[in-house]
């Protein structure tokens, strides 16, 4: 029997966190290639450390695009806000080691003759949705993300000009009867300028936390931690090396749902690590939005070179109002879950990925240009009719 009274914690990291800097650069490279060729293939990894960025991986697309990669990487770092002695968008050393995609992988993925496009790798992908927040996301992660987004907006606007780009948050919520009711602790660590006092930092952060949390949810004062080490001036890749794909729990559901292990950033949408995880979230969100369950986990599995999923698993955690086997069949009818079917249904062959690199790939508002298309709830009516 599931526990109904407990404390659950999730964390988030800002766009200036070293790993997120790398995710942003890798996704900016994906967008660059898709801008020039919607069917380009990209698997881009980024390393960032003190005044150095290194990109490696494999691509298939116009060779002329490679000449633009460095400018795109520097622009991403500039947009995040790094103009520090130890990490500056203009002065950092840059190295690019992108090469052509392996022919052995391409032959398994490409459509040919009667063979449909296959998955780019084997793997399992999970999607999740619940009714804890309006975004149908787990509450601890939702509020962790929004605290950092609020601080980032204040930094970019100049309202808190002493804030640095690097930051982390962590929110612990008390659940009663299976529902979140208040925060038991909040942790925020944020990079800052030399001159600002820790007391000013604490009170500024407090205002943003109070704005984000529901009324009456603030944690006790002795459980409100801001820069617990007392100083956070050196940050970003100058303070700690970063790599693409190391914040997969931050990117998804904050630990409230399973994760298949694959990262998203730096991958074009033929990679099911990314596209099938988006599809699973899309389906789970529509199930919950349709009122068929208050919580839904969906697992998809794939084999390299095989077009259709090997399995579609659904768990409504005892909250469902319909038969899960029938629900699985209905979802397969509503959406073609082959790599090509997912890309076409969600229109993923567009340069929409750099914006996903920070503050989560899920729980965001769909954009007019097709960004976050997997957050739409346009299957709700069809699901209700089916049941």
Short mmCIF file of C-alpha atoms in Angstrom, two decimals:
data_model
loop_
_atom_site.label_atom_id
_atom_site.label_comp_id
_atom_site.label_asym_id
_atom_site.label_seq_id
_atom_site.Cartn_x
_atom_site.Cartn_y
_atom_site.Cartn_z
CA UNK A 1 0.00 0.00 0.00
CA UNK A 2 1.43 3.39 -1.00
CA UNK A 3 2.44 5.81 1.74
CA UNK A 4 0.19 8.85 2.02
CA UNK A 5 2.08 10.92 4.62
CA UNK A 6 5.72 11.67 3.84
CA UNK A 7 8.29 14.32 2.88
CA UNK A 8 9.60 14.36 -0.69
CA UNK A 9 12.44 16.49 -2.08
CA UNK A 10 13.46 17.60 -5.57
CA UNK A 11 16.20 19.92 -6.80
CA UNK A 12 16.74 22.20 -9.77
CA UNK A 13 19.78 23.98 -11.19
CA UNK A 14 19.96 27.26 -13.11
CA UNK A 15 20.93 27.93 -16.71
CA UNK A 16 24.38 28.95 -15.45
CA UNK A 17 25.12 25.67 -13.67
CA UNK A 18 28.17 24.09 -15.37
CA UNK A 19 26.23 21.08 -16.65
CA UNK A 20 23.41 23.28 -17.89
CA UNK A 21 25.86 25.52 -19.75
CA UNK A 22 26.89 22.37 -21.61
CA UNK A 23 23.30 21.30 -22.23
CA UNK A 24 22.55 24.75 -23.64
CA UNK A 25 25.52 24.71 -26.01
CA UNK A 26 24.74 21.17 -27.19
CA UNK A 27 21.10 22.05 -27.86
CA UNK A 28 22.13 25.26 -29.62
CA UNK A 29 24.18 23.09 -31.97
CA UNK A 30 21.13 20.87 -32.56
CA UNK A 31 19.07 23.96 -33.40
CA UNK A 32 21.80 25.22 -35.72
CA UNK A 33 21.78 22.03 -37.78
CA UNK A 34 17.98 21.72 -37.83
CA UNK A 35 17.72 25.33 -39.03
CA UNK A 36 19.76 24.42 -42.11
CA UNK A 37 18.38 20.89 -42.55
CA UNK A 38 15.25 19.69 -40.67
CA UNK A 39 16.45 16.10 -41.11
CA UNK A 40 20.02 16.63 -39.91
CA UNK A 41 21.43 14.15 -37.42
CA UNK A 42 23.20 15.47 -34.34
CA UNK A 43 24.73 13.82 -31.28
CA UNK A 44 26.68 16.64 -29.62
CA UNK A 45 28.48 16.49 -26.27
CA UNK A 46 29.99 19.53 -24.57
CA UNK A 47 32.63 19.90 -21.84
CA UNK A 48 33.10 23.22 -20.07
CA UNK A 49 35.77 24.17 -17.56
CA UNK A 50 37.80 27.28 -16.69
CA UNK A 51 37.75 29.42 -19.85
CA UNK A 52 37.47 26.39 -22.10
CA UNK A 53 34.67 24.73 -24.08
CA UNK A 54 35.16 21.48 -25.99
CA UNK A 55 32.51 20.02 -28.31
CA UNK A 56 32.60 16.45 -29.65
CA UNK A 57 30.19 14.09 -31.32
CA UNK A 58 28.77 13.07 -34.66
CA UNK A 59 26.59 14.88 -37.14
CA UNK A 60 25.05 14.52 -40.57
CA UNK A 61 24.10 17.72 -42.34
CA UNK A 62 25.52 20.52 -44.47
CA UNK A 63 29.28 20.68 -43.91
CA UNK A 64 29.19 24.48 -44.06
CA UNK A 65 27.27 24.48 -40.77
CA UNK A 66 30.39 23.36 -38.91
CA UNK A 67 31.90 26.78 -39.57
CA UNK A 68 29.13 28.36 -37.44
CA UNK A 69 29.39 26.09 -34.40
CA UNK A 70 31.92 28.20 -32.51
CA UNK A 71 29.88 31.39 -32.91
CA UNK A 72 26.75 29.59 -31.73
CA UNK A 73 28.54 28.22 -28.66
CA UNK A 74 29.92 31.62 -27.69
CA UNK A 75 26.51 33.23 -28.18
CA UNK A 76 24.94 30.67 -25.85
CA UNK A 77 27.48 31.43 -23.11
CA UNK A 78 26.95 35.16 -23.61
CA UNK A 79 23.17 34.81 -23.38
CA UNK A 80 23.48 32.90 -20.11
CA UNK A 81 25.51 35.82 -18.78
CA UNK A 82 29.10 34.68 -18.34
CA UNK A 83 31.56 37.56 -18.60
CA UNK A 84 33.85 36.57 -15.72
CA UNK A 85 37.62 36.29 -15.56
CA UNK A 86 37.44 32.51 -15.27
CA UNK A 87 34.71 32.00 -17.88
CA UNK A 88 34.01 34.64 -20.52
CA UNK A 89 32.12 34.06 -23.75
CA UNK A 90 34.61 36.12 -25.75
CA UNK A 91 37.88 34.92 -24.21
CA UNK A 92 37.33 31.20 -23.63
CA UNK A 93 39.33 28.65 -25.64
CA UNK A 94 37.12 26.66 -28.00
CA UNK A 95 37.67 23.30 -29.67
CA UNK A 96 35.26 21.43 -31.96
CA UNK A 97 35.60 17.70 -32.64
CA UNK A 98 32.32 16.98 -34.43
CA UNK A 99 32.60 14.32 -37.15
CA UNK A 100 30.34 12.46 -39.56
CA UNK A 101 27.73 10.04 -38.19
CA UNK A 102 28.70 6.37 -38.12
CA UNK A 103 27.51 4.55 -41.23
CA UNK A 104 26.66 1.52 -39.08
CA UNK A 105 24.19 3.57 -37.04
CA UNK A 106 22.80 5.36 -40.10
CA UNK A 107 21.93 2.12 -41.89
CA UNK A 108 19.80 1.00 -38.95
CA UNK A 109 18.03 4.31 -38.52
CA UNK A 110 17.40 5.40 -42.11
CA UNK A 111 14.24 4.41 -43.94
CA UNK A 112 14.93 2.32 -47.06
CA UNK A 113 12.62 0.46 -49.45
CA UNK A 114 9.82 -1.05 -47.38
CA UNK A 115 11.72 -0.45 -44.13
CA UNK A 116 10.49 2.45 -42.00
CA UNK A 117 12.88 4.66 -40.05
CA UNK A 118 14.20 2.74 -37.05
CA UNK A 119 15.08 3.81 -33.54
CA UNK A 120 18.59 5.18 -33.17
CA UNK A 121 19.31 2.98 -30.17
CA UNK A 122 17.77 0.50 -27.80
CA UNK A 123 16.42 1.85 -24.56
CA UNK A 124 13.52 2.56 -22.23
CA UNK A 125 11.82 5.94 -21.84
CA UNK A 126 9.33 7.11 -19.23
CA UNK A 127 6.65 9.77 -19.16
CA UNK A 128 4.76 10.99 -16.12
CA UNK A 129 2.00 13.37 -15.11
CA UNK A 130 0.04 14.07 -11.93
CA UNK A 131 -2.46 16.59 -10.60
CA UNK A 132 -0.19 18.17 -7.96
CA UNK A 133 0.28 21.40 -9.95
CA UNK A 134 -1.51 23.19 -12.81
CA UNK A 135 1.33 22.06 -15.11
CA UNK A 136 0.52 18.43 -14.13
CA UNK A 137 4.02 18.08 -12.71
CA UNK A 138 5.32 16.91 -9.31
CA UNK A 139 5.17 19.84 -6.91
CA UNK A 140 8.70 19.73 -5.39
CA UNK A 141 10.35 19.98 -8.82
CA UNK A 142 7.80 22.51 -10.11
CA UNK A 143 8.56 24.94 -7.28
CA UNK A 144 12.33 24.27 -7.40
CA UNK A 145 12.37 25.22 -11.08
CA UNK A 146 10.22 28.31 -10.57
CA UNK A 147 12.36 29.70 -7.76
CA UNK A 148 15.40 29.67 -10.03
CA UNK A 149 13.47 30.99 -13.02
CA UNK A 150 12.27 33.91 -10.89
CA UNK A 151 15.82 34.69 -9.74
CA UNK A 152 17.13 34.42 -13.32
CA UNK A 153 14.53 36.91 -14.53
CA UNK A 154 15.61 39.34 -11.80
CA UNK A 155 19.26 38.88 -12.82
CA UNK A 156 18.65 39.39 -16.54
CA UNK A 157 16.44 42.44 -15.92
CA UNK A 158 19.03 44.05 -13.66
CA UNK A 159 16.72 44.06 -10.64
CA UNK A 160 19.28 41.89 -8.82
CA UNK A 161 22.39 42.78 -10.76
CA UNK A 162 24.73 41.23 -8.20
CA UNK A 163 23.39 37.73 -8.86
CA UNK A 164 25.64 35.40 -10.83
CA UNK A 165 24.39 32.86 -13.40
CA UNK A 166 25.13 29.73 -11.33
CA UNK A 167 22.48 28.62 -8.82
CA UNK A 168 20.79 25.58 -7.30
CA UNK A 169 17.53 25.10 -5.43
CA UNK A 170 15.99 22.28 -3.44
CA UNK A 171 12.46 22.06 -2.07
CA UNK A 172 11.15 19.49 0.42
CA UNK A 173 7.38 19.20 0.71
CA UNK A 174 5.19 17.56 3.34
CA UNK A 175 2.56 15.27 1.83
CA UNK A 176 -0.61 14.45 3.75
CA UNK A 177 -3.12 12.06 2.30
CA UNK A 178 -0.88 11.83 -0.75
CA UNK A 179 -1.10 15.58 -1.47
CA UNK A 180 1.53 18.29 -0.89
CA UNK A 181 0.49 20.75 1.82
CA UNK A 182 3.58 22.82 2.76
CA UNK A 183 7.35 23.11 2.52
CA UNK A 184 9.44 21.62 5.31
CA UNK A 185 12.72 23.04 3.98
CA UNK A 186 14.00 25.18 1.13
CA UNK A 187 17.63 25.41 0.02
CA UNK A 188 18.91 28.01 -2.45
CA UNK A 189 22.57 28.51 -3.33
CA UNK A 190 23.26 31.34 -5.76
CA UNK A 191 26.40 32.85 -7.18
CA UNK A 192 26.84 36.51 -6.23
CA UNK A 193 29.13 39.50 -6.48
CA UNK A 194 31.93 40.22 -4.00
CA UNK A 195 30.33 43.27 -2.38
CA UNK A 196 26.86 41.98 -1.48
CA UNK A 197 26.24 40.74 2.07
CA UNK A 198 24.85 37.30 2.84
CA UNK A 199 21.96 38.93 4.68
CA UNK A 200 20.97 40.90 1.58
CA UNK A 201 21.20 37.73 -0.49
CA UNK A 202 19.04 35.83 1.99
CA UNK A 203 16.30 38.45 2.09
CA UNK A 204 16.27 38.88 -1.69
CA UNK A 205 16.00 35.13 -2.22
CA UNK A 206 13.28 34.93 0.42
CA UNK A 207 11.06 37.31 -1.55
CA UNK A 208 11.32 35.13 -4.64
CA UNK A 209 10.63 31.93 -2.70
CA UNK A 210 7.54 33.49 -1.11
CA UNK A 211 6.31 34.63 -4.53
CA UNK A 212 6.66 31.11 -5.95
CA UNK A 213 5.31 28.95 -3.13
CA UNK A 214 1.55 28.89 -2.47
CA UNK A 215 0.38 31.10 0.39
CA UNK A 216 1.18 29.61 3.78
CA UNK A 217 3.60 27.02 2.40
CA UNK A 218 6.87 28.67 3.48
CA UNK A 219 9.13 26.44 5.55
CA UNK A 220 10.21 27.24 9.15
CA UNK A 221 12.94 29.86 9.38
CA UNK A 222 15.52 27.39 10.69
CA UNK A 223 14.90 25.21 7.63
CA UNK A 224 15.41 28.02 5.12
CA UNK A 225 18.98 27.70 3.83
CA UNK A 226 20.53 30.32 1.56
CA UNK A 227 24.17 29.83 0.52
CA UNK A 228 24.84 27.46 3.43
CA UNK A 229 28.63 27.60 2.84
CA UNK A 230 28.50 31.39 3.35
CA UNK A 231 30.10 32.42 0.03
CA UNK A 232 29.51 31.63 -3.65
CA UNK A 233 31.48 34.11 -5.78
CA UNK A 234 33.37 31.69 -8.02
CA UNK A 235 30.82 29.66 -9.95
CA UNK A 236 29.91 28.14 -13.27
CA UNK A 237 32.49 26.15 -15.23
CA UNK A 238 35.26 28.12 -13.49
CA UNK A 239 34.22 26.58 -10.18
CA UNK A 240 33.29 23.10 -11.39
CA UNK A 241 33.60 21.40 -14.78
CA UNK A 242 30.37 20.72 -16.67
CA UNK A 243 29.23 18.02 -19.09
CA UNK A 244 26.16 17.54 -21.27
CA UNK A 245 23.51 15.19 -19.91
CA UNK A 246 24.38 15.06 -16.22
CA UNK A 247 21.14 16.55 -14.89
CA UNK A 248 18.60 14.05 -16.21
CA UNK A 249 16.49 13.99 -13.03
CA UNK A 250 16.34 17.79 -12.96
CA UNK A 251 15.34 17.65 -16.64
CA UNK A 252 12.43 15.28 -16.03
CA UNK A 253 10.42 14.68 -12.83
CA UNK A 254 12.74 15.38 -9.92
CA UNK A 255 12.85 11.73 -8.88
CA UNK A 256 9.07 11.41 -8.53
CA UNK A 257 8.93 9.06 -11.54
CA UNK A 258 11.25 6.47 -13.09
CA UNK A 259 13.91 7.47 -15.61
CA UNK A 260 15.25 5.29 -18.41
CA UNK A 261 18.76 6.71 -18.09
CA UNK A 262 19.09 8.58 -21.38
CA UNK A 263 19.86 12.29 -21.54
CA UNK A 264 18.07 14.67 -23.92
CA UNK A 265 20.29 17.62 -24.76
CA UNK A 266 22.51 17.50 -27.82
CA UNK A 267 20.36 14.91 -29.60
CA UNK A 268 18.26 15.38 -32.72
CA UNK A 269 14.69 14.00 -32.59
CA UNK A 270 15.49 10.71 -34.35
CA UNK A 271 17.09 9.71 -31.04
CA UNK A 272 14.33 8.03 -29.05
CA UNK A 273 16.14 8.92 -25.82
CA UNK A 274 14.69 12.34 -26.47
CA UNK A 275 11.67 12.01 -28.77
CA UNK A 276 10.11 8.95 -27.09
CA UNK A 277 10.52 10.53 -23.64
CA UNK A 278 8.66 13.55 -25.00
CA UNK A 279 5.98 11.28 -26.45
CA UNK A 280 5.58 9.41 -23.16
CA UNK A 281 5.12 12.69 -21.26
CA UNK A 282 2.64 13.88 -23.91
CA UNK A 283 0.51 10.76 -23.54
CA UNK A 284 0.70 10.67 -19.74
CA UNK A 285 -0.24 14.36 -19.51
CA UNK A 286 -3.23 13.87 -21.79
CA UNK A 287 -4.42 10.88 -19.76
CA UNK A 288 -4.37 12.97 -16.57
CA UNK A 289 -5.78 16.08 -18.25
CA UNK A 290 -8.67 13.98 -19.57
CA UNK A 291 -9.53 12.97 -16.00
CA UNK A 292 -8.83 9.28 -16.61
CA UNK A 293 -6.37 9.21 -13.68
CA UNK A 294 -4.78 11.60 -11.20
CA UNK A 295 -1.34 10.06 -11.72
CA UNK A 296 0.06 8.24 -14.75
CA UNK A 297 3.40 6.66 -15.64
CA UNK A 298 4.07 5.42 -19.17
CA UNK A 299 7.08 3.37 -20.28
CA UNK A 300 8.09 2.87 -23.92
CA UNK A 301 10.86 0.51 -25.05
CA UNK A 302 12.75 0.36 -28.36
CA UNK A 303 15.36 -1.69 -30.20
CA UNK A 304 17.95 -0.10 -32.50
CA UNK A 305 16.82 -0.16 -36.11
CA UNK A 306 13.26 -1.27 -35.20
CA UNK A 307 10.53 1.24 -35.91
CA UNK A 308 7.75 0.44 -33.44
CA UNK A 309 8.06 0.19 -29.66
CA UNK A 310 8.55 -3.26 -28.19
CA UNK A 311 6.25 -2.42 -25.29
CA UNK A 312 3.87 0.26 -24.03
CA UNK A 313 3.43 0.00 -20.25
CA UNK A 314 0.93 2.11 -18.32
CA UNK A 315 0.57 2.48 -14.55
CA UNK A 316 -2.06 4.80 -13.08
CA UNK A 317 -0.95 3.99 -9.54
CA UNK A 318 -4.40 2.96 -8.39
CA UNK A 319 -5.86 6.33 -9.39
CA UNK A 320 -7.23 5.32 -12.79
CA UNK A 321 -10.89 5.22 -13.76
CA UNK A 322 -10.40 3.05 -16.87
CA UNK A 323 -8.87 -0.31 -17.78
CA UNK A 324 -5.11 0.16 -18.27
CA UNK A 325 -4.84 -2.49 -21.00
CA UNK A 326 -7.54 -0.77 -23.01
CA UNK A 327 -5.88 2.58 -22.33
CA UNK A 328 -2.64 1.24 -23.79
CA UNK A 329 -4.48 0.13 -26.95
CA UNK A 330 -6.25 3.47 -27.28
CA UNK A 331 -3.04 5.45 -26.95
CA UNK A 332 -1.38 3.35 -29.67
CA UNK A 333 -4.35 4.16 -31.93
CA UNK A 334 -4.17 7.88 -31.20
CA UNK A 335 -0.44 8.22 -31.81
CA UNK A 336 2.03 6.41 -34.04
CA UNK A 337 4.88 5.69 -31.63
CA UNK A 338 7.51 4.93 -34.25
CA UNK A 339 10.39 7.46 -34.32
CA UNK A 340 8.99 8.94 -37.52
CA UNK A 341 5.43 8.96 -36.13
CA UNK A 342 6.52 10.79 -32.97
CA UNK A 343 8.51 13.38 -34.89
CA UNK A 344 5.65 14.07 -37.27
CA UNK A 345 2.92 14.13 -34.61
CA UNK A 346 4.83 16.52 -32.34
CA UNK A 347 6.59 18.31 -35.24
CA UNK A 348 10.00 17.86 -33.69
CA UNK A 349 12.17 18.56 -36.75
CA UNK A 350 12.45 22.22 -35.85
CA UNK A 351 15.04 24.35 -34.03
CA UNK A 352 13.17 24.33 -30.69
CA UNK A 353 15.66 22.75 -28.32
CA UNK A 354 17.98 25.38 -26.83
CA UNK A 355 15.05 26.68 -24.75
CA UNK A 356 14.60 23.25 -23.15
CA UNK A 357 18.11 23.14 -21.70
CA UNK A 358 17.26 24.79 -18.36
CA UNK A 359 14.32 24.61 -15.92
CA UNK A 360 13.01 21.28 -17.18
CA UNK A 361 11.84 19.76 -20.44
CA UNK A 362 8.36 19.21 -19.00
CA UNK A 363 5.70 21.32 -17.34
CA UNK A 364 6.32 24.23 -19.73
CA UNK A 365 3.82 26.18 -21.82
CA UNK A 366 3.65 25.18 -25.52
CA UNK A 367 5.15 27.90 -27.73
CA UNK A 368 3.54 29.35 -30.85
CA UNK A 369 6.47 28.18 -33.00
CA UNK A 370 6.08 24.56 -31.86
CA UNK A 371 8.38 24.56 -28.87
CA UNK A 372 7.24 22.23 -26.07
CA UNK A 373 4.65 20.69 -28.39
CA UNK A 374 4.67 17.62 -26.13
CA UNK A 375 2.98 19.74 -23.44
CA UNK A 376 -0.20 20.14 -25.50
CA UNK A 377 -3.37 18.45 -24.25
CA UNK A 378 -5.00 18.03 -27.65
CA UNK A 379 -5.79 14.33 -27.14
CA UNK A 380 -8.16 14.98 -24.24
CA UNK A 381 -11.39 14.93 -26.26
CA UNK A 382 -10.41 11.78 -28.15
CA UNK A 383 -9.49 10.00 -24.92
CA UNK A 384 -12.77 10.92 -23.29
CA UNK A 385 -14.71 9.71 -26.34
CA UNK A 386 -12.81 6.40 -26.30
CA UNK A 387 -13.99 5.69 -22.77
#
